[in-house]
Amino acid sequence: MLPKFSHLRPATLREALAALDASDARIHGGGTDLVGCLRDRVFTTERVVSLSAIPELRGIAATGDGGLRIGATATLTEIAGHPAIADRFTAIADAARVVASPQLRNQGTIAGNLCQKPRCWYYRGDFHCLRKGGELCYAYEGENQHHCIFGGDLCYIVHPSDTAPALAALGAVCRVSSASATRSVPVDRLHVPPSVDPRRETVLEPDEVVTELVLPAPPAGLRSSYLKIRSRNAWDFALAGVALALVFDGDIVRSARVFLSGAAPVPWRSTAVEAAITGQALDAATIAAAASAAVAGAEPLSGNAYKLALFEGLVAGQLEAIRG
Amino acid sequence: MTERTDYHIGGTPPETPGNDAAAGPWPATTVVGSRQPRIDAYERVSGTAVYPHDVSLPGMLHGAILRCPHAHARVLAVDTAAAEKMPGVAAVITAATPGADIPWYERDGGFASTLFDPHCRHQGEEVAAVAAETPLQAVDAIRAIRVTYEELPFVVDDTAALAPGAPAIHDGGNLIGEPRVRSRGDIAAGFAEAEVVVEGVYRTSCQIHAPMEPHGSVARWDGNRLTVWDSTQGVYDVQERLAAALELPRSSVRVIGPYMGGGFGSKLETGKYTVIATLLARMTARPVKIFLPREDCFTSTGNRPANTMTIKIGAKADGTLTAIEYASSGSGGAYFGDAGTGALPAYLYQVANLHAIDTTVHTNAGKARPMRAPGVPQAAWALEQAMDELAAKLGLDPLELRLRNIPATLQAGPGLPFTSQHLRECLVKGAEAFGWAEAVARPPDEGHLRRGVGLAAGMWFYSGGPPSTVVVKLHADGSANLNMGASDIGCGTKTWAAMIVAEELGVPLEQIQVEHADTATTQYATSSGGSKTVPSDSPAVLAAARSVKHQLIGFAAEQLGVPADDLVYADLALTSRSDPSKTLKVTEIGMLGRRGVVVGTGYREPNPEGSFTAPTCAQFCEVEVDTRTGGLRILRFLGAHDSGRVLNRLTFDNQVFGGMAMGIGLGVTEERVLDRQTGRMVNANLHDYKIPTMLDVAGDHACLPIDEPDHAFNTTGAKGLGEPATIPTAAAVGNAVARALGVRISDAPLTPRRILDALAAQRKEA
Amino acid sequence: MAKKKPADHAAGSGVTRRGFLGSVGAGAVAAATGAASRAEAVPEITDPEEMVAVALTINGRRHRLLVEPRWTLLFVLRERLCLTGSKAGCERGECGSCTVLVDDEPRYACLTLAVEAEGREITTVEGLLVGEELGDVQRAFAEHDAFQCGYCTPGQVVAAEGLLRANPRPTEAEIRTGMSGNLCRCGAYAHIVKAVADAADGRKTGGGS
């Protein structure tokens, strides 16, 4: 049962931005995360501003320079089934296909998937944790089998998005608007680590809206992929996931962007894996080195040391798969 | 010592009167045993079936219950002033409300708590409740109630609960009852005789029933008469409990529950929410509906307790078991649940020397309730994996080891013969259909994807029996009504009952209407649970149909002027054996036409003395484990089941596959997680508590019924199936994973975490 | 990395977990959020100022209703329109019992605000009946015994209908993935796969709705 709020569903972006400018409101994209958070009293809000009736936020289209524009409210189903995405930006389709369940993919939007709230069971539950304004992270000394092995600092969540690491790996940029300004935020700089602010997930201000995602043209030789491991084979968040965007020159990896999900409070760029494979052919020794590099420096909690082996295995498997 | 074989809890053994028509076994059947879609399929697939959660009455209010958020606390004050003034609020009830001090949770012939006990012994205890015009207003209002709690020290760990200085949850400490011991022979001598011994500690996690329909009720008063629509497994049990709680004659309490969205044991017990709805309805003079939010179903409507099981088995070199020593502990929760698991190790295999002890403790967590074969899948997880360890040590095929230890009797007291028991057939035929021999001969996989097969056996110890009364009405047009009290909790009860009437009387299935699960209008039955509905009620259905047939034969004999024993009843017609020209359709029987209806009453007759009925089974599975990620895929599952006669092959298969799904939950995906810092459940929702999806169950399912009617047991020869279907599943997966990986993982569920941790430990050892 | 432990933060602020837990009850937080101002008002059963008008197209019929913004589509279907085929199992998008079609796509009605359903075609399990006859997916579920208690079944049936509308010839793997957003605690999954495959076959051969 939801708490009370008022609801506005404007038909234009301008109206939506004006409404967000004028009041403390929460944004409704597809609503899957928002309604869940309200239902669980993660937060309450006076007002909900819905983006669902705004045509300009929809659609997926090629850009003039060979890239791609994905409207903020494009659904995960649309993205998973889009031929150009599957073909040229494979990691994004891979990621969109494994989000949640079919029903949630039909409703959930790409921008919502990027901006969703953490799934930490203390955060979602009836615990006044640090991220919700309380004084401590219950996971640190509690039930932390699903929590982070990198980047924990006061708060030990993992970022729940599957599409964020894929988009980040492929260099996607968010276009962000408010009533007064428009700016670009690269997806790999969208999320806020707890070391900066443990009560904030993104750099977006409350009056700002992601309007679209822009992907640069894939360079020649680009191959990308995303895979996550979960404890239930469907309808589950990542225990561990890896997005790869590798540019090959023959057998040699010319450049690499590697992002992990299920690892850290933000989509976690693994520069160590990137360094281990850049300039190398993906032979067994390189893959083994990259797999070890994936977890170098990890700081597991009491209940999640298994994630080290998991990331090693996952990274190795995905590098083998992308090598072809 | 004798094994308890009750089919109802406490009191004197129940019975129903005998039947007036002689009932021999069916010679051959045409309807019974076939594959029949359910007679209520239309309602269930069209959305027209009205479940208790769908009931809406004129003037109905909606209730919500405020629950204690703490693992252990005392309520010092409840301030409802703000809530009472909120829009739509019609009534607020707390411990202080006159009439609300209803005793609850029976112990030693008395009660240990009350409806709104200020001493909250677990998260989710009831503190107050509200009735309001809409469900949202009711929730708004309970959130406006201010409660002052004194937090108390808590204990949620089973072992810690018995440690000195642990918080006492009830007076007298945290041990529930005395530990139960099953013992025979000389355990020391048994191990002295053993040439091979295996030992291990196995653990299962706490599983939640989580039926898809939440728990809830609708209550309406008409003067002093009460009507309750309840999502329950047994309307008569709810009637009895409500009548006692409200001090009403049972005849004034009508409980209705023809459709219900699953229970698995959690809806055997009458809910506090039901009583609260009746009280709020009385306070407001309006009907009140209370359905629990999903999170409350996790904390407050029961669970299958986690168990820690220590097992030691001794055997001779040829595999003959010489001794089993077994100790199990678990939590009954804050009240008086039972966490015992000792029956399976005591009785599944022939072993002369046994010592099995069950300890149940209190913790500050929700009370355990029976859950689909209470205790037995946990015990199978320990026993059947230990048997595989023993087989490996003996160099025997796990199948062969089991075949060498099939029990001759139920080894209680002097030994009770089984009315029928086909464990050997389950194992042998199941293995053959599964391709066990080929599968175990396959060389191990080399890469990171490792396949393995596993098997496990099972036995179930509730047989079912009286009381049960069923009425069949045959109308003058040849159609029939069947009236029975049992709830159809998803097992297809109505359908097999109609099939028995169709078999016996020749009435087409579509002309049989079933009324059931209503205390005012249907016959007395015990609750549907423990796999006892088929064996308890099917003989009563058969007896009722035979009573009708007996009367029809009498009428026809008189009408045709032939002796009754000269008449053959077939296809709704009666024909003289001696003079086949003398024939009469049932609809042509004058007496039937004049009476309009012939009524037959059938009773469940007692079980045979001095014997024991136990369905048995064996399940086989093949899994694939990814050693890199700890990912587990169940490739195929086969269940071979001896549940006596198969009544409906279609629902029989479905029941077996469903049991496997729940067993995969226990073995692979499901575990209640309590926060060690606060004692609160962190995964009280259907996302973090992981019920298997379609992608988690086996890719390929097969069911092999042994289908041997047990006529020594009852007239239909049918035994129970629902519990056996889930007993060996988790253990079979455990054995398959161990074979795939070469390492035994003793703790369930087999999540990627446990698999990877076990592989890491294996690497460290190597 | 010099990692700060949570305890450091807590110690610095002088607020302890004990202190927090001692002060909060389930009702206390909400009580502070707005009930008090109503205390003097004449009790209203519903506040008309909080209601908004919507027009919902459900099973081909248009319903004009006043709703609270917080009412979910499921609430309106069940509590206002008596369309109780769509079941409430979790009311937080985690079980699938409330699945309806929104413009041919399966969605959870419990996570869809009623105000957000305006302008969309909503189809519930009741809308899959052809008059009083079962639709083809419903028929396949009945024939294959693709349910037990039946509570999740309307959601399963609607999810299957949505799957077949998007993909009339699904492989078995596609059926399993397409149906993975609907829990069945009775575990009728094996029969559900058969029913959906059979319904798909029926449409292939032209027998569908």
CSV table of N, CA, C and O in Angstrom, one decimal, chain C residues 91-174:
chain,number,residue,atom,x,y,z
C,91,GLU,N,2.1,-7.4,-4.2
C,91,GLU,CA,1.9,-5.9,-4.3
C,91,GLU,C,3.2,-5.2,-4.3
C,91,GLU,O,3.3,-4.0,-3.9
C,92,ARG,N,4.3,-5.8,-4.9
C,92,ARG,CA,5.5,-5.1,-5.1
C,92,ARG,C,6.3,-5.6,-6.2
C,92,ARG,O,7.5,-5.6,-6.3
C,93,GLY,N,5.6,-6.2,-7.2
C,93,GLY,CA,6.3,-6.6,-8.5
C,93,GLY,C,7.2,-7.8,-8.3
C,93,GLY,O,8.2,-7.8,-9.0
C,94,GLU,N,6.9,-8.7,-7.5
C,94,GLU,CA,7.8,-9.8,-7.2
C,94,GLU,C,7.2,-11.2,-7.3
C,94,GLU,O,7.8,-12.2,-7.0
C,95,CYS,N,5.9,-11.3,-7.8
C,95,CYS,CA,5.3,-12.6,-7.9
C,95,CYS,C,4.7,-12.9,-9.3
C,95,CYS,O,4.7,-14.0,-9.7
C,96,GLY,N,4.1,-11.9,-9.8
C,96,GLY,CA,3.5,-12.0,-11.2
C,96,GLY,C,2.1,-12.4,-11.2
C,96,GLY,O,1.4,-12.4,-12.3
C,97,SER,N,1.4,-12.6,-10.1
C,97,SER,CA,0.0,-13.0,-10.0
C,97,SER,C,-0.9,-11.9,-10.6
C,97,SER,O,-2.0,-12.2,-11.0
C,98,CYS,N,-0.5,-10.7,-10.6
C,98,CYS,CA,-1.3,-9.6,-11.1
C,98,CYS,C,-1.0,-9.2,-12.5
C,98,CYS,O,-1.5,-8.1,-13.0
C,99,THR,N,-0.3,-10.0,-13.3
C,99,THR,CA,0.1,-9.7,-14.6
C,99,THR,C,-1.1,-9.3,-15.5
C,99,THR,O,-2.1,-10.1,-15.6
C,100,VAL,N,-1.1,-8.2,-16.2
C,100,VAL,CA,-2.1,-7.8,-17.2
C,100,VAL,C,-1.3,-7.4,-18.4
C,100,VAL,O,-0.1,-7.2,-18.4
C,101,LEU,N,-2.1,-7.3,-19.5
C,101,LEU,CA,-1.5,-6.7,-20.7
C,101,LEU,C,-1.7,-5.2,-20.8
C,101,LEU,O,-2.8,-4.8,-20.5
C,102,VAL,N,-0.7,-4.5,-21.0
C,102,VAL,CA,-0.8,-3.0,-21.3
C,102,VAL,C,-0.3,-2.9,-22.7
C,102,VAL,O,0.9,-3.1,-23.0
C,103,ASP,N,-1.3,-2.5,-23.6
C,103,ASP,CA,-1.0,-2.5,-25.0
C,103,ASP,C,-0.2,-3.8,-25.5
C,103,ASP,O,0.9,-3.7,-26.1
C,104,ASP,N,-0.8,-4.9,-25.2
C,104,ASP,CA,-0.2,-6.2,-25.6
C,104,ASP,C,1.0,-6.7,-24.8
C,104,ASP,O,1.4,-7.8,-25.0
C,105,GLU,N,1.5,-5.8,-23.9
C,105,GLU,CA,2.7,-6.3,-23.2
C,105,GLU,C,2.4,-6.6,-21.8
C,105,GLU,O,1.7,-5.9,-21.1
C,106,PRO,N,2.9,-7.8,-21.3
C,106,PRO,CA,2.6,-8.1,-19.9
C,106,PRO,C,3.3,-7.2,-18.9
C,106,PRO,O,4.5,-6.8,-19.2
C,107,ARG,N,2.6,-6.8,-17.9
C,107,ARG,CA,3.1,-5.9,-16.9
C,107,ARG,C,2.5,-6.3,-15.6
C,107,ARG,O,1.5,-6.9,-15.5
C,108,TYR,N,3.2,-5.9,-14.5
C,108,TYR,CA,2.6,-6.1,-13.2
C,108,TYR,C,1.7,-4.9,-12.8
C,108,TYR,O,2.1,-3.8,-12.7
C,109,ALA,N,0.4,-5.3,-12.7
C,109,ALA,CA,-0.6,-4.2,-12.4
C,109,ALA,C,-0.3,-3.6,-11.0
C,109,ALA,O,-0.7,-2.5,-10.7
C,110,CYS,N,0.4,-4.3,-10.1
C,110,CYS,CA,0.7,-3.8,-8.8
C,110,CYS,C,1.8,-2.7,-8.8
C,110,CYS,O,1.9,-2.0,-7.8
C,111,LEU,N,2.5,-2.7,-9.9
C,111,LEU,CA,3.6,-1.7,-10.0
C,111,LEU,C,3.2,-0.6,-10.9
C,111,LEU,O,4.0,0.3,-11.3
C,112,THR,N,2.0,-0.7,-11.5
C,112,THR,CA,1.5,0.3,-12.4
C,112,THR,C,0.5,1.2,-11.8
C,112,THR,O,-0.5,0.7,-11.3
C,113,LEU,N,0.8,2.5,-11.7
C,113,LEU,CA,-0.2,3.4,-11.1
C,113,LEU,C,-1.4,3.5,-12.1
C,113,LEU,O,-1.2,3.5,-13.3
C,114,ALA,N,-2.6,3.5,-11.5
C,114,ALA,CA,-3.8,3.6,-12.3
C,114,ALA,C,-3.7,4.9,-13.2
C,114,ALA,O,-4.1,4.8,-14.4
C,115,VAL,N,-3.2,6.0,-12.7
C,115,VAL,CA,-3.1,7.2,-13.5
C,115,VAL,C,-2.1,7.0,-14.7
C,115,VAL,O,-2.2,7.7,-15.6
C,116,GLU,N,-1.2,6.1,-14.6
C,116,GLU,CA,-0.3,5.8,-15.6
C,116,GLU,C,-0.9,4.9,-16.7
C,116,GLU,O,-0.3,4.7,-17.8
C,117,ALA,N,-2.0,4.3,-16.4
C,117,ALA,CA,-2.6,3.4,-17.4
C,117,ALA,C,-3.5,4.1,-18.4
C,117,ALA,O,-4.1,3.5,-19.3
C,118,GLU,N,-3.8,5.4,-18.1
C,118,GLU,CA,-4.7,6.1,-19.0
C,118,GLU,C,-4.1,6.1,-20.4
C,118,GLU,O,-2.9,6.3,-20.6
C,119,GLY,N,-5.0,5.9,-21.4
C,119,GLY,CA,-4.5,6.0,-22.7
C,119,GLY,C,-4.0,4.6,-23.3
C,119,GLY,O,-3.6,4.6,-24.4
C,120,ARG,N,-3.9,3.6,-22.4
C,120,ARG,CA,-3.4,2.3,-22.8
C,120,ARG,C,-4.5,1.3,-22.9
C,120,ARG,O,-5.5,1.5,-22.2
C,121,GLU,N,-4.3,0.3,-23.6
C,121,GLU,CA,-5.3,-0.8,-23.7
C,121,GLU,C,-4.9,-1.8,-22.6
C,121,GLU,O,-3.9,-2.4,-22.7
C,122,ILE,N,-5.8,-2.0,-21.6
C,122,ILE,CA,-5.5,-3.0,-20.6
C,122,ILE,C,-6.3,-4.2,-20.8
C,122,ILE,O,-7.5,-4.2,-21.1
C,123,THR,N,-5.6,-5.3,-20.8
C,123,THR,CA,-6.3,-6.6,-20.9
C,123,THR,C,-6.0,-7.5,-19.7
C,123,THR,O,-4.9,-7.7,-19.3
C,124,THR,N,-7.1,-7.9,-19.0
C,124,THR,CA,-6.9,-8.8,-17.9
C,124,THR,C,-7.3,-10.2,-18.3
C,124,THR,O,-7.8,-10.5,-19.4
C,125,VAL,N,-7.2,-11.2,-17.4
C,125,VAL,CA,-7.5,-12.6,-17.7
C,125,VAL,C,-9.0,-12.7,-18.1
C,125,VAL,O,-9.3,-13.5,-19.0
C,126,GLU,N,-9.8,-11.9,-17.5
C,126,GLU,CA,-11.2,-11.9,-17.9
C,126,GLU,C,-11.4,-11.5,-19.4
C,126,GLU,O,-12.3,-12.0,-20.1
C,127,GLY,N,-10.5,-10.7,-19.9
C,127,GLY,CA,-10.6,-10.2,-21.3
C,127,GLY,C,-10.1,-11.2,-22.3
C,127,GLY,O,-10.2,-11.0,-23.5
C,128,LEU,N,-9.6,-12.3,-21.8
C,128,LEU,CA,-9.1,-13.4,-22.7
C,128,LEU,C,-10.2,-14.4,-23.0
C,128,LEU,O,-10.1,-15.3,-23.9
C,129,LEU,N,-11.3,-14.3,-22.2
C,129,LEU,CA,-12.5,-15.2,-22.5
C,129,LEU,C,-13.1,-14.7,-23.8
C,129,LEU,O,-13.1,-13.5,-24.1
C,130,VAL,N,-13.6,-15.6,-24.6
C,130,VAL,CA,-14.4,-15.3,-25.8
C,130,VAL,C,-15.9,-15.5,-25.4
C,130,VAL,O,-16.3,-16.7,-25.5
C,131,GLY,N,-16.6,-14.5,-25.0
C,131,GLY,CA,-17.9,-14.7,-24.4
C,131,GLY,C,-17.7,-15.5,-23.2
C,131,GLY,O,-16.9,-15.1,-22.3
C,132,GLU,N,-18.3,-16.6,-23.1
C,132,GLU,CA,-18.1,-17.5,-22.0
C,132,GLU,C,-17.1,-18.6,-22.3
C,132,GLU,O,-16.8,-19.4,-21.4
C,133,GLU,N,-16.6,-18.7,-23.5
C,133,GLU,CA,-15.6,-19.7,-23.9
C,133,GLU,C,-14.2,-19.3,-23.4
C,133,GLU,O,-13.9,-18.2,-23.5
C,134,LEU,N,-13.5,-20.3,-23.0
C,134,LEU,CA,-12.1,-20.1,-22.7
C,134,LEU,C,-11.3,-19.6,-24.0
C,134,LEU,O,-11.6,-20.2,-25.1
C,135,GLY,N,-10.4,-18.7,-23.8
C,135,GLY,CA,-9.5,-18.4,-24.9
C,135,GLY,C,-8.5,-19.6,-25.1
C,135,GLY,O,-8.5,-20.5,-24.3
C,136,ASP,N,-7.7,-19.5,-26.2
C,136,ASP,CA,-6.9,-20.7,-26.5
C,136,ASP,C,-5.8,-20.9,-25.5
C,136,ASP,O,-5.5,-22.1,-25.1
C,137,VAL,N,-5.2,-19.9,-24.9
C,137,VAL,CA,-4.2,-20.1,-23.9
C,137,VAL,C,-4.9,-20.7,-22.6
C,137,VAL,O,-4.4,-21.6,-22.0
C,138,GLN,N,-6.0,-20.1,-22.3
C,138,GLN,CA,-6.7,-20.6,-21.1
C,138,GLN,C,-7.1,-22.1,-21.3
C,138,GLN,O,-6.9,-22.9,-20.4
C,139,ARG,N,-7.5,-22.4,-22.5
C,139,ARG,CA,-7.9,-23.8,-22.8
C,139,ARG,C,-6.7,-24.7,-22.7
C,139,ARG,O,-6.7,-25.8,-22.1
C,140,ALA,N,-5.6,-24.3,-23.2
C,140,ALA,CA,-4.3,-25.1,-23.1
C,140,ALA,C,-3.9,-25.3,-21.6
C,140,ALA,O,-3.5,-26.4,-21.2
C,141,PHE,N,-4.0,-24.2,-20.8
C,141,PHE,CA,-3.7,-24.4,-19.4
C,141,PHE,C,-4.7,-25.4,-18.8
C,141,PHE,O,-4.2,-26.2,-17.9
C,142,ALA,N,-5.9,-25.4,-19.1
C,142,ALA,CA,-6.9,-26.3,-18.5
C,142,ALA,C,-6.5,-27.8,-19.0
C,142,ALA,O,-6.5,-28.7,-18.1
C,143,GLU,N,-6.3,-27.9,-20.2
C,143,GLU,CA,-6.1,-29.3,-20.8
C,143,GLU,C,-4.8,-29.9,-20.2
C,143,GLU,O,-4.7,-31.1,-20.0
C,144,HIS,N,-3.7,-29.1,-20.1
C,144,HIS,CA,-2.5,-29.6,-19.6
C,144,HIS,C,-2.3,-29.6,-18.1
C,144,HIS,O,-1.2,-29.9,-17.6
C,145,ASP,N,-3.3,-29.2,-17.4
C,145,ASP,CA,-3.3,-29.1,-16.0
C,145,ASP,C,-2.1,-28.2,-15.6
C,145,ASP,O,-1.2,-28.6,-14.8
C,146,ALA,N,-2.0,-27.0,-16.1
C,146,ALA,CA,-0.9,-26.1,-16.0
C,146,ALA,C,-1.0,-25.2,-14.7
C,146,ALA,O,-0.7,-24.0,-14.8
C,147,PHE,N,-1.5,-25.8,-13.7
C,147,PHE,CA,-1.7,-25.0,-12.4
C,147,PHE,C,-2.0,-26.0,-11.4
C,147,PHE,O,-2.3,-27.2,-11.6
C,148,GLN,N,-2.0,-25.6,-10.1
C,148,GLN,CA,-2.5,-26.4,-9.0
C,148,GLN,C,-3.5,-25.6,-8.2
C,148,GLN,O,-4.7,-25.7,-8.5
C,149,CYS,N,-3.0,-24.8,-7.3
C,149,CYS,CA,-4.0,-24.0,-6.5
C,149,CYS,C,-4.7,-23.0,-7.4
C,149,CYS,O,-5.8,-22.6,-7.1
C,150,GLY,N,-4.1,-22.6,-8.5
C,150,GLY,CA,-4.7,-21.7,-9.4
C,150,GLY,C,-4.6,-20.2,-9.1
C,150,GLY,O,-5.1,-19.4,-9.9
C,151,TYR,N,-3.9,-19.9,-8.0
C,151,TYR,CA,-3.9,-18.4,-7.6
C,151,TYR,C,-3.0,-17.6,-8.6
C,151,TYR,O,-3.3,-16.5,-8.9
C,152,CYS,N,-1.9,-18.2,-9.0
C,152,CYS,CA,-1.0,-17.5,-9.9
C,152,CYS,C,-1.4,-17.6,-11.3
C,152,CYS,O,-0.9,-17.0,-12.2
C,153,THR,N,-2.4,-18.5,-11.6
C,153,THR,CA,-2.8,-18.9,-12.9
C,153,THR,C,-3.2,-17.7,-13.8
C,153,THR,O,-2.8,-17.6,-15.0
C,154,PRO,N,-4.1,-16.8,-13.4
C,154,PRO,CA,-4.5,-15.7,-14.2
C,154,PRO,C,-3.3,-14.9,-14.7
C,154,PRO,O,-3.2,-14.6,-15.9
C,155,GLY,N,-2.3,-14.7,-13.8
C,155,GLY,CA,-1.1,-14.0,-14.2
C,155,GLY,C,-0.3,-14.8,-15.2
C,155,GLY,O,0.3,-14.3,-16.1
C,156,GLN,N,-0.2,-16.1,-15.0
C,156,GLN,CA,0.5,-17.0,-15.9
C,156,GLN,C,-0.1,-16.9,-17.3
C,156,GLN,O,0.5,-16.8,-18.3
C,157,VAL,N,-1.4,-17.0,-17.3
C,157,VAL,CA,-2.2,-17.1,-18.6
C,157,VAL,C,-1.9,-15.8,-19.3
C,157,VAL,O,-1.7,-15.8,-20.5
C,158,VAL,N,-2.0,-14.7,-18.6
C,158,VAL,CA,-1.9,-13.4,-19.3
C,158,VAL,C,-0.4,-13.2,-19.8
C,158,VAL,O,-0.2,-12.7,-20.9
C,159,ALA,N,0.5,-13.6,-19.0
C,159,ALA,CA,1.9,-13.6,-19.4
C,159,ALA,C,2.2,-14.4,-20.7
C,159,ALA,O,2.9,-14.0,-21.6
C,160,ALA,N,1.5,-15.6,-20.7
C,160,ALA,CA,1.7,-16.4,-21.9
C,160,ALA,C,1.0,-15.8,-23.1
C,160,ALA,O,1.6,-15.8,-24.2
C,161,GLU,N,-0.1,-15.1,-22.9
C,161,GLU,CA,-0.8,-14.4,-24.0
C,161,GLU,C,0.1,-13.3,-24.5
C,161,GLU,O,0.3,-13.2,-25.7
C,162,GLY,N,0.7,-12.6,-23.6
C,162,GLY,CA,1.6,-11.5,-24.0
C,162,GLY,C,2.8,-12.0,-24.8
C,162,GLY,O,3.3,-11.5,-25.8
C,163,LEU,N,3.4,-13.1,-24.3
C,163,LEU,CA,4.5,-13.8,-24.9
C,163,LEU,C,4.1,-14.2,-26.4
C,163,LEU,O,4.9,-13.9,-27.3
C,164,LEU,N,3.0,-14.8,-26.5
C,164,LEU,CA,2.6,-15.2,-27.9
C,164,LEU,C,2.3,-14.1,-28.8
C,164,LEU,O,2.4,-14.2,-30.0
C,165,ARG,N,1.8,-13.0,-28.2
C,165,ARG,CA,1.5,-11.8,-29.1
C,165,ARG,C,2.8,-11.3,-29.6
C,165,ARG,O,2.9,-10.8,-30.8
C,166,ALA,N,3.8,-11.3,-28.8
C,166,ALA,CA,5.1,-10.7,-29.3
C,166,ALA,C,5.9,-11.7,-30.1
C,166,ALA,O,6.7,-11.3,-30.9
C,167,ASN,N,5.7,-13.0,-29.8
C,167,ASN,CA,6.5,-14.0,-30.4
C,167,ASN,C,5.6,-15.2,-30.6
C,167,ASN,O,5.6,-16.1,-29.8
C,168,PRO,N,4.9,-15.3,-31.7
C,168,PRO,CA,3.9,-16.3,-31.9
C,168,PRO,C,4.5,-17.7,-32.0
C,168,PRO,O,3.8,-18.7,-31.9
C,169,ARG,N,5.8,-17.8,-32.3
C,169,ARG,CA,6.4,-19.2,-32.5
C,169,ARG,C,7.6,-19.3,-31.5
C,169,ARG,O,8.8,-19.4,-32.0
C,170,PRO,N,7.4,-19.3,-30.3
C,170,PRO,CA,8.5,-19.3,-29.3
C,170,PRO,C,9.1,-20.7,-29.3
C,170,PRO,O,8.4,-21.7,-29.4
C,171,THR,N,10.5,-20.8,-29.1
C,171,THR,CA,11.1,-22.0,-28.8
C,171,THR,C,10.8,-22.4,-27.3
C,171,THR,O,10.3,-21.5,-26.6
C,172,GLU,N,11.2,-23.6,-26.9
C,172,GLU,CA,10.9,-23.9,-25.5
C,172,GLU,C,11.8,-23.0,-24.6
C,172,GLU,O,11.3,-22.5,-23.5
C,173,ALA,N,13.0,-22.7,-25.0
C,173,ALA,CA,13.8,-21.8,-24.2
C,173,ALA,C,13.2,-20.4,-24.1
C,173,ALA,O,13.2,-19.8,-23.1
C,174,GLU,N,12.6,-19.9,-25.2
C,174,GLU,CA,11.9,-18.6,-25.2
C,174,GLU,C,10.7,-18.7,-24.3
C,174,GLU,O,10.4,-17.7,-23.6
